[in-house]
């Protein structure tokens, strides 16, 4: 999927971005406040970053999007399918531009991404992992309706899962909250 839009939020596939946008994303990813919350917190160089984007062009299991809100770049969302034939299970994650951290935009970005995954990709199961010290994101996962998994992939990561039925409940609950959120962030 090259492009998706709903409300104020737009998702543009990394593979169709200009060099300048990709460099902006690399800058966000390497900033301490973002990098410290990533599964891999090593600094990524330009060559590695652009090689990664080239590999995405050949992939039909991994998607990365630049997210804009009201045409302002604000973050990155990814979806990676599990290696099964049905393509109905995937892992997701996201991060915000440092200038949007703590603004509440992550709630809207996350919800719209979840909507896209279940509505457009027809997922049955969505998983994600959050570092234990990332308290804001942990709260968001619970707010979104993800269930915390018993098993943890490492000492500092907590796994979450959402099933198709959970998403249906979230969609209904979020409608009024979304109206309030949009009204307050205009």
JSON list of C-alpha atoms in Angstrom, two decimals:
[
{"chain": "A", "resi": 1, "resn": "UNK", "atom": "CA", "xyz": [0.00, 0.00, 0.00]},
{"chain": "A", "resi": 2, "resn": "UNK", "atom": "CA", "xyz": [1.60, 3.23, -1.18]},
{"chain": "A", "resi": 3, "resn": "UNK", "atom": "CA", "xyz": [-0.77, 5.70, 0.40]},
{"chain": "A", "resi": 4, "resn": "UNK", "atom": "CA", "xyz": [-3.65, 5.77, 2.86]},
{"chain": "A", "resi": 5, "resn": "UNK", "atom": "CA", "xyz": [-5.64, 8.67, 4.26]},
{"chain": "A", "resi": 6, "resn": "UNK", "atom": "CA", "xyz": [-8.35, 9.04, 6.86]},
{"chain": "A", "resi": 7, "resn": "UNK", "atom": "CA", "xyz": [-9.35, 12.28, 8.52]},
{"chain": "A", "resi": 8, "resn": "UNK", "atom": "CA", "xyz": [-6.33, 14.46, 9.29]},
{"chain": "A", "resi": 9, "resn": "UNK", "atom": "CA", "xyz": [-3.91, 11.53, 9.07]},
{"chain": "A", "resi": 10, "resn": "UNK", "atom": "CA", "xyz": [-2.10, 10.38, 5.92]},
{"chain": "A", "resi": 11, "resn": "UNK", "atom": "CA", "xyz": [0.32, 7.49, 5.50]},
{"chain": "A", "resi": 12, "resn": "UNK", "atom": "CA", "xyz": [2.88, 7.62, 2.69]},
{"chain": "A", "resi": 13, "resn": "UNK", "atom": "CA", "xyz": [4.96, 4.50, 1.99]},
{"chain": "A", "resi": 14, "resn": "UNK", "atom": "CA", "xyz": [8.71, 4.91, 2.54]},
{"chain": "A", "resi": 15, "resn": "UNK", "atom": "CA", "xyz": [9.31, 3.50, -0.94]},
{"chain": "A", "resi": 16, "resn": "UNK", "atom": "CA", "xyz": [7.71, 6.54, -2.58]},
{"chain": "A", "resi": 17, "resn": "UNK", "atom": "CA", "xyz": [9.36, 9.22, -0.42]},
{"chain": "A", "resi": 18, "resn": "UNK", "atom": "CA", "xyz": [11.92, 11.75, -1.58]},
{"chain": "A", "resi": 19, "resn": "UNK", "atom": "CA", "xyz": [15.46, 11.66, -0.19]},
{"chain": "A", "resi": 20, "resn": "UNK", "atom": "CA", "xyz": [14.81, 14.73, 1.98]},
{"chain": "A", "resi": 21, "resn": "UNK", "atom": "CA", "xyz": [11.87, 13.02, 3.73]},
{"chain": "A", "resi": 22, "resn": "UNK", "atom": "CA", "xyz": [13.91, 9.87, 4.31]},
{"chain": "A", "resi": 23, "resn": "UNK", "atom": "CA", "xyz": [16.71, 11.94, 5.86]},
{"chain": "A", "resi": 24, "resn": "UNK", "atom": "CA", "xyz": [14.19, 13.61, 8.17]},
{"chain": "A", "resi": 25, "resn": "UNK", "atom": "CA", "xyz": [12.96, 10.18, 9.27]},
{"chain": "A", "resi": 26, "resn": "UNK", "atom": "CA", "xyz": [16.55, 9.03, 9.87]},
{"chain": "A", "resi": 27, "resn": "UNK", "atom": "CA", "xyz": [17.17, 12.12, 11.99]},
{"chain": "A", "resi": 28, "resn": "UNK", "atom": "CA", "xyz": [14.07, 11.39, 14.11]},
{"chain": "A", "resi": 29, "resn": "UNK", "atom": "CA", "xyz": [15.03, 7.72, 14.51]},
{"chain": "A", "resi": 30, "resn": "UNK", "atom": "CA", "xyz": [18.54, 8.56, 15.68]},
{"chain": "A", "resi": 31, "resn": "UNK", "atom": "CA", "xyz": [17.50, 11.16, 18.25]},
{"chain": "A", "resi": 32, "resn": "UNK", "atom": "CA", "xyz": [18.05, 9.92, 21.80]},
{"chain": "A", "resi": 33, "resn": "UNK", "atom": "CA", "xyz": [14.44, 10.47, 22.91]},
{"chain": "A", "resi": 34, "resn": "UNK", "atom": "CA", "xyz": [13.19, 8.24, 20.07]},
{"chain": "A", "resi": 35, "resn": "UNK", "atom": "CA", "xyz": [16.06, 5.76, 19.77]},
{"chain": "A", "resi": 36, "resn": "UNK", "atom": "CA", "xyz": [16.08, 4.95, 23.48]},
{"chain": "A", "resi": 37, "resn": "UNK", "atom": "CA", "xyz": [12.55, 3.54, 23.17]},
{"chain": "A", "resi": 38, "resn": "UNK", "atom": "CA", "xyz": [13.27, 1.40, 20.10]},
{"chain": "A", "resi": 39, "resn": "UNK", "atom": "CA", "xyz": [13.85, -2.35, 20.23]},
{"chain": "A", "resi": 40, "resn": "UNK", "atom": "CA", "xyz": [17.24, -1.70, 18.64]},
{"chain": "A", "resi": 41, "resn": "UNK", "atom": "CA", "xyz": [18.64, 1.54, 19.99]},
{"chain": "A", "resi": 42, "resn": "UNK", "atom": "CA", "xyz": [21.82, 1.73, 17.92]},
{"chain": "A", "resi": 43, "resn": "UNK", "atom": "CA", "xyz": [22.44, 4.76, 15.72]},
{"chain": "A", "resi": 44, "resn": "UNK", "atom": "CA", "xyz": [21.71, 4.02, 12.07]},
{"chain": "A", "resi": 45, "resn": "UNK", "atom": "CA", "xyz": [23.92, 5.54, 9.38]},
{"chain": "A", "resi": 46, "resn": "UNK", "atom": "CA", "xyz": [22.64, 6.96, 6.10]},
{"chain": "A", "resi": 47, "resn": "UNK", "atom": "CA", "xyz": [23.84, 4.04, 3.97]},
{"chain": "A", "resi": 48, "resn": "UNK", "atom": "CA", "xyz": [22.11, 1.47, 6.19]},
{"chain": "A", "resi": 49, "resn": "UNK", "atom": "CA", "xyz": [18.92, 3.53, 6.19]},
{"chain": "A", "resi": 50, "resn": "UNK", "atom": "CA", "xyz": [18.78, 3.84, 2.40]},
{"chain": "A", "resi": 51, "resn": "UNK", "atom": "CA", "xyz": [19.64, 0.14, 1.94]},
{"chain": "A", "resi": 52, "resn": "UNK", "atom": "CA", "xyz": [16.73, -0.68, 4.24]},
{"chain": "A", "resi": 53, "resn": "UNK", "atom": "CA", "xyz": [14.35, 1.40, 2.09]},
{"chain": "A", "resi": 54, "resn": "UNK", "atom": "CA", "xyz": [15.62, -0.36, -1.05]},
{"chain": "A", "resi": 55, "resn": "UNK", "atom": "CA", "xyz": [14.87, -3.74, 0.57]},
{"chain": "A", "resi": 56, "resn": "UNK", "atom": "CA", "xyz": [11.36, -2.53, 1.39]},
{"chain": "A", "resi": 57, "resn": "UNK", "atom": "CA", "xyz": [10.77, -2.02, -2.34]},
{"chain": "A", "resi": 58, "resn": "UNK", "atom": "CA", "xyz": [11.21, -5.78, -2.83]},
{"chain": "A", "resi": 59, "resn": "UNK", "atom": "CA", "xyz": [9.21, -6.83, 0.24]},
{"chain": "A", "resi": 60, "resn": "UNK", "atom": "CA", "xyz": [5.59, -7.86, 0.32]},
{"chain": "A", "resi": 61, "resn": "UNK", "atom": "CA", "xyz": [5.64, -8.53, 4.06]},
{"chain": "A", "resi": 62, "resn": "UNK", "atom": "CA", "xyz": [6.96, -5.24, 5.52]},
{"chain": "A", "resi": 63, "resn": "UNK", "atom": "CA", "xyz": [5.46, -1.78, 5.14]},
{"chain": "A", "resi": 64, "resn": "UNK", "atom": "CA", "xyz": [6.76, 1.47, 6.59]},
{"chain": "A", "resi": 65, "resn": "UNK", "atom": "CA", "xyz": [4.91, 4.75, 6.26]},
{"chain": "A", "resi": 66, "resn": "UNK", "atom": "CA", "xyz": [5.69, 8.38, 6.97]},
{"chain": "A", "resi": 67, "resn": "UNK", "atom": "CA", "xyz": [2.69, 9.72, 8.86]},
{"chain": "A", "resi": 68, "resn": "UNK", "atom": "CA", "xyz": [1.48, 13.26, 8.38]},
{"chain": "A", "resi": 69, "resn": "UNK", "atom": "CA", "xyz": [-1.17, 15.10, 10.36]},
{"chain": "A", "resi": 70, "resn": "UNK", "atom": "CA", "xyz": [-2.68, 18.08, 8.55]},
{"chain": "A", "resi": 71, "resn": "UNK", "atom": "CA", "xyz": [0.17, 17.69, 6.03]},
{"chain": "A", "resi": 72, "resn": "UNK", "atom": "CA", "xyz": [2.85, 18.03, 8.75]},
{"chain": "A", "resi": 73, "resn": "UNK", "atom": "CA", "xyz": [5.19, 15.02, 9.06]},
{"chain": "A", "resi": 74, "resn": "UNK", "atom": "CA", "xyz": [4.71, 13.69, 12.58]},
{"chain": "A", "resi": 75, "resn": "UNK", "atom": "CA", "xyz": [5.88, 10.07, 12.74]},
{"chain": "A", "resi": 76, "resn": "UNK", "atom": "CA", "xyz": [6.45, 6.62, 11.32]},
{"chain": "A", "resi": 77, "resn": "UNK", "atom": "CA", "xyz": [4.24, 3.51, 11.42]},
{"chain": "A", "resi": 78, "resn": "UNK", "atom": "CA", "xyz": [5.22, 0.01, 10.33]},
{"chain": "A", "resi": 79, "resn": "UNK", "atom": "CA", "xyz": [3.42, -3.26, 9.72]},
{"chain": "A", "resi": 80, "resn": "UNK", "atom": "CA", "xyz": [5.24, -6.57, 9.29]},
{"chain": "A", "resi": 81, "resn": "UNK", "atom": "CA", "xyz": [3.30, -9.69, 8.40]},
{"chain": "A", "resi": 82, "resn": "UNK", "atom": "CA", "xyz": [4.09, -12.99, 10.07]},
{"chain": "A", "resi": 83, "resn": "UNK", "atom": "CA", "xyz": [5.38, -15.56, 7.64]},
{"chain": "A", "resi": 84, "resn": "UNK", "atom": "CA", "xyz": [2.20, -17.51, 7.08]},
{"chain": "A", "resi": 85, "resn": "UNK", "atom": "CA", "xyz": [0.12, -18.01, 3.98]},
{"chain": "A", "resi": 86, "resn": "UNK", "atom": "CA", "xyz": [-2.97, -16.15, 5.16]},
{"chain": "A", "resi": 87, "resn": "UNK", "atom": "CA", "xyz": [-1.35, -12.75, 5.84]},
{"chain": "A", "resi": 88, "resn": "UNK", "atom": "CA", "xyz": [-3.82, -12.11, 8.63]},
{"chain": "A", "resi": 89, "resn": "UNK", "atom": "CA", "xyz": [-1.34, -11.76, 11.51]},
{"chain": "A", "resi": 90, "resn": "UNK", "atom": "CA", "xyz": [1.18, -8.96, 11.82]},
{"chain": "A", "resi": 91, "resn": "UNK", "atom": "CA", "xyz": [3.36, -6.93, 14.13]},
{"chain": "A", "resi": 92, "resn": "UNK", "atom": "CA", "xyz": [3.17, -3.17, 14.26]},
{"chain": "A", "resi": 93, "resn": "UNK", "atom": "CA", "xyz": [5.01, -0.28, 15.80]},
{"chain": "A", "resi": 94, "resn": "UNK", "atom": "CA", "xyz": [5.35, 3.44, 15.52]},
{"chain": "A", "resi": 95, "resn": "UNK", "atom": "CA", "xyz": [7.33, 6.41, 16.69]},
{"chain": "A", "resi": 96, "resn": "UNK", "atom": "CA", "xyz": [6.73, 10.12, 16.60]},
{"chain": "A", "resi": 97, "resn": "UNK", "atom": "CA", "xyz": [8.87, 13.00, 15.52]},
{"chain": "A", "resi": 98, "resn": "UNK", "atom": "CA", "xyz": [10.50, 14.40, 18.68]},
{"chain": "A", "resi": 99, "resn": "UNK", "atom": "CA", "xyz": [8.46, 17.60, 18.24]},
{"chain": "A", "resi": 100, "resn": "UNK", "atom": "CA", "xyz": [5.20, 15.60, 18.55]},
{"chain": "A", "resi": 101, "resn": "UNK", "atom": "CA", "xyz": [6.12, 13.47, 21.57]},
{"chain": "A", "resi": 102, "resn": "UNK", "atom": "CA", "xyz": [3.79, 14.22, 24.46]},
{"chain": "A", "resi": 103, "resn": "UNK", "atom": "CA", "xyz": [1.29, 16.22, 22.38]},
{"chain": "A", "resi": 104, "resn": "UNK", "atom": "CA", "xyz": [-1.47, 13.59, 22.19]},
{"chain": "A", "resi": 105, "resn": "UNK", "atom": "CA", "xyz": [-0.95, 13.08, 18.46]},
{"chain": "A", "resi": 106, "resn": "UNK", "atom": "CA", "xyz": [0.30, 9.54, 19.13]},
{"chain": "A", "resi": 107, "resn": "UNK", "atom": "CA", "xyz": [-3.21, 8.53, 20.16]},
{"chain": "A", "resi": 108, "resn": "UNK", "atom": "CA", "xyz": [-4.70, 9.66, 16.85]},
{"chain": "A", "resi": 109, "resn": "UNK", "atom": "CA", "xyz": [-1.82, 8.24, 14.79]},
{"chain": "A", "resi": 110, "resn": "UNK", "atom": "CA", "xyz": [-2.03, 4.89, 16.59]},
{"chain": "A", "resi": 111, "resn": "UNK", "atom": "CA", "xyz": [-5.78, 4.60, 16.35]},
{"chain": "A", "resi": 112, "resn": "UNK", "atom": "CA", "xyz": [-5.85, 5.44, 12.64]},
{"chain": "A", "resi": 113, "resn": "UNK", "atom": "CA", "xyz": [-3.06, 2.91, 12.00]},
{"chain": "A", "resi": 114, "resn": "UNK", "atom": "CA", "xyz": [-4.99, 0.20, 13.84]},
{"chain": "A", "resi": 115, "resn": "UNK", "atom": "CA", "xyz": [-8.07, 1.10, 11.80]},
{"chain": "A", "resi": 116, "resn": "UNK", "atom": "CA", "xyz": [-6.07, 0.80, 8.56]},
{"chain": "A", "resi": 117, "resn": "UNK", "atom": "CA", "xyz": [-4.61, -2.57, 9.59]},
{"chain": "A", "resi": 118, "resn": "UNK", "atom": "CA", "xyz": [-7.95, -4.17, 10.44]},
{"chain": "A", "resi": 119, "resn": "UNK", "atom": "CA", "xyz": [-10.05, -2.52, 7.72]},
{"chain": "A", "resi": 120, "resn": "UNK", "atom": "CA", "xyz": [-7.66, -2.35, 4.75]},
{"chain": "A", "resi": 121, "resn": "UNK", "atom": "CA", "xyz": [-5.35, -5.31, 5.45]},
{"chain": "A", "resi": 122, "resn": "UNK", "atom": "CA", "xyz": [-8.13, -7.44, 7.01]},
{"chain": "A", "resi": 123, "resn": "UNK", "atom": "CA", "xyz": [-5.97, -8.57, 9.92]},
{"chain": "A", "resi": 124, "resn": "UNK", "atom": "CA", "xyz": [-7.25, -11.06, 12.44]},
{"chain": "A", "resi": 125, "resn": "UNK", "atom": "CA", "xyz": [-4.40, -10.51, 14.92]},
{"chain": "A", "resi": 126, "resn": "UNK", "atom": "CA", "xyz": [-2.10, -7.54, 15.58]},
{"chain": "A", "resi": 127, "resn": "UNK", "atom": "CA", "xyz": [0.89, -7.65, 17.92]},
{"chain": "A", "resi": 128, "resn": "UNK", "atom": "CA", "xyz": [3.27, -5.06, 19.26]},
{"chain": "A", "resi": 129, "resn": "UNK", "atom": "CA", "xyz": [6.10, -4.73, 21.75]},
{"chain": "A", "resi": 130, "resn": "UNK", "atom": "CA", "xyz": [6.87, -1.85, 24.08]},
{"chain": "A", "resi": 131, "resn": "UNK", "atom": "CA", "xyz": [9.89, -1.21, 26.27]},
{"chain": "A", "resi": 132, "resn": "UNK", "atom": "CA", "xyz": [8.97, -1.35, 29.94]},
{"chain": "A", "resi": 133, "resn": "UNK", "atom": "CA", "xyz": [10.33, 2.15, 30.57]},
{"chain": "A", "resi": 134, "resn": "UNK", "atom": "CA", "xyz": [8.10, 3.67, 27.85]},
{"chain": "A", "resi": 135, "resn": "UNK", "atom": "CA", "xyz": [5.22, 4.43, 30.21]},
{"chain": "A", "resi": 136, "resn": "UNK", "atom": "CA", "xyz": [3.30, 6.68, 27.78]},
{"chain": "A", "resi": 137, "resn": "UNK", "atom": "CA", "xyz": [3.23, 3.97, 25.13]},
{"chain": "A", "resi": 138, "resn": "UNK", "atom": "CA", "xyz": [2.30, 1.28, 27.65]},
{"chain": "A", "resi": 139, "resn": "UNK", "atom": "CA", "xyz": [-0.71, 3.39, 28.67]},
{"chain": "A", "resi": 140, "resn": "UNK", "atom": "CA", "xyz": [-1.67, 3.88, 25.01]},
{"chain": "A", "resi": 141, "resn": "UNK", "atom": "CA", "xyz": [-1.59, 0.13, 24.33]},
{"chain": "A", "resi": 142, "resn": "UNK", "atom": "CA", "xyz": [-4.05, -0.42, 27.17]},
{"chain": "A", "resi": 143, "resn": "UNK", "atom": "CA", "xyz": [-6.20, 2.50, 26.01]},
{"chain": "A", "resi": 144, "resn": "UNK", "atom": "CA", "xyz": [-6.31, 1.07, 22.49]},
{"chain": "A", "resi": 145, "resn": "UNK", "atom": "CA", "xyz": [-7.59, -2.20, 23.95]},
{"chain": "A", "resi": 146, "resn": "UNK", "atom": "CA", "xyz": [-4.53, -4.38, 23.43]},
{"chain": "A", "resi": 147, "resn": "UNK", "atom": "CA", "xyz": [-4.18, -7.32, 25.78]},
{"chain": "A", "resi": 148, "resn": "UNK", "atom": "CA", "xyz": [-0.87, -7.70, 27.54]},
{"chain": "A", "resi": 149, "resn": "UNK", "atom": "CA", "xyz": [0.70, -11.05, 26.76]},
{"chain": "A", "resi": 150, "resn": "UNK", "atom": "CA", "xyz": [2.01, -13.32, 29.47]},
{"chain": "A", "resi": 151, "resn": "UNK", "atom": "CA", "xyz": [5.19, -14.08, 27.61]},
{"chain": "A", "resi": 152, "resn": "UNK", "atom": "CA", "xyz": [7.73, -11.35, 27.11]},
{"chain": "A", "resi": 153, "resn": "UNK", "atom": "CA", "xyz": [10.24, -11.48, 24.29]},
{"chain": "A", "resi": 154, "resn": "UNK", "atom": "CA", "xyz": [13.03, -10.08, 26.45]},
{"chain": "A", "resi": 155, "resn": "UNK", "atom": "CA", "xyz": [13.62, -8.63, 29.89]},
{"chain": "A", "resi": 156, "resn": "UNK", "atom": "CA", "xyz": [12.77, -5.09, 28.82]},
{"chain": "A", "resi": 157, "resn": "UNK", "atom": "CA", "xyz": [9.93, -5.68, 26.30]},
{"chain": "A", "resi": 158, "resn": "UNK", "atom": "CA", "xyz": [6.25, -6.24, 26.99]},
{"chain": "A", "resi": 159, "resn": "UNK", "atom": "CA", "xyz": [4.14, -7.90, 24.29]},
{"chain": "A", "resi": 160, "resn": "UNK", "atom": "CA", "xyz": [0.61, -6.84, 23.40]},
{"chain": "A", "resi": 161, "resn": "UNK", "atom": "CA", "xyz": [-2.00, -8.42, 21.14]},
{"chain": "A", "resi": 162, "resn": "UNK", "atom": "CA", "xyz": [-5.30, -7.27, 19.64]},
{"chain": "A", "resi": 163, "resn": "UNK", "atom": "CA", "xyz": [-7.73, -9.53, 17.84]},
{"chain": "A", "resi": 164, "resn": "UNK", "atom": "CA", "xyz": [-10.26, -8.59, 15.18]},
{"chain": "A", "resi": 165, "resn": "UNK", "atom": "CA", "xyz": [-13.14, -8.61, 17.70]},
{"chain": "A", "resi": 166, "resn": "UNK", "atom": "CA", "xyz": [-11.23, -6.32, 20.06]},
{"chain": "A", "resi": 167, "resn": "UNK", "atom": "CA", "xyz": [-10.81, -3.83, 17.24]},
{"chain": "A", "resi": 168, "resn": "UNK", "atom": "CA", "xyz": [-14.57, -3.70, 16.62]},
{"chain": "A", "resi": 169, "resn": "UNK", "atom": "CA", "xyz": [-15.10, -2.61, 20.22]},
{"chain": "A", "resi": 170, "resn": "UNK", "atom": "CA", "xyz": [-12.33, -0.02, 19.94]},
{"chain": "A", "resi": 171, "resn": "UNK", "atom": "CA", "xyz": [-13.86, 1.48, 16.80]},
{"chain": "A", "resi": 172, "resn": "UNK", "atom": "CA", "xyz": [-17.17, 2.10, 18.59]},
{"chain": "A", "resi": 173, "resn": "UNK", "atom": "CA", "xyz": [-15.60, 3.52, 21.75]},
{"chain": "A", "resi": 174, "resn": "UNK", "atom": "CA", "xyz": [-13.19, 5.75, 19.90]},
{"chain": "A", "resi": 175, "resn": "UNK", "atom": "CA", "xyz": [-15.71, 7.63, 17.73]},
{"chain": "A", "resi": 176, "resn": "UNK", "atom": "CA", "xyz": [-16.76, 10.14, 20.40]},
{"chain": "A", "resi": 177, "resn": "UNK", "atom": "CA", "xyz": [-13.25, 10.34, 21.84]},
{"chain": "A", "resi": 178, "resn": "UNK", "atom": "CA", "xyz": [-11.87, 11.05, 18.34]},
{"chain": "A", "resi": 179, "resn": "UNK", "atom": "CA", "xyz": [-14.30, 13.95, 17.86]},
{"chain": "A", "resi": 180, "resn": "UNK", "atom": "CA", "xyz": [-13.10, 15.47, 21.15]},
{"chain": "A", "resi": 181, "resn": "UNK", "atom": "CA", "xyz": [-9.45, 14.86, 20.25]},
{"chain": "A", "resi": 182, "resn": "UNK", "atom": "CA", "xyz": [-9.78, 16.51, 16.84]},
{"chain": "A", "resi": 183, "resn": "UNK", "atom": "CA", "xyz": [-11.69, 19.45, 18.35]},
{"chain": "A", "resi": 184, "resn": "UNK", "atom": "CA", "xyz": [-8.94, 19.98, 20.95]},
{"chain": "A", "resi": 185, "resn": "UNK", "atom": "CA", "xyz": [-5.99, 19.71, 18.53]},
{"chain": "A", "resi": 186, "resn": "UNK", "atom": "CA", "xyz": [-7.19, 21.96, 15.70]}
]
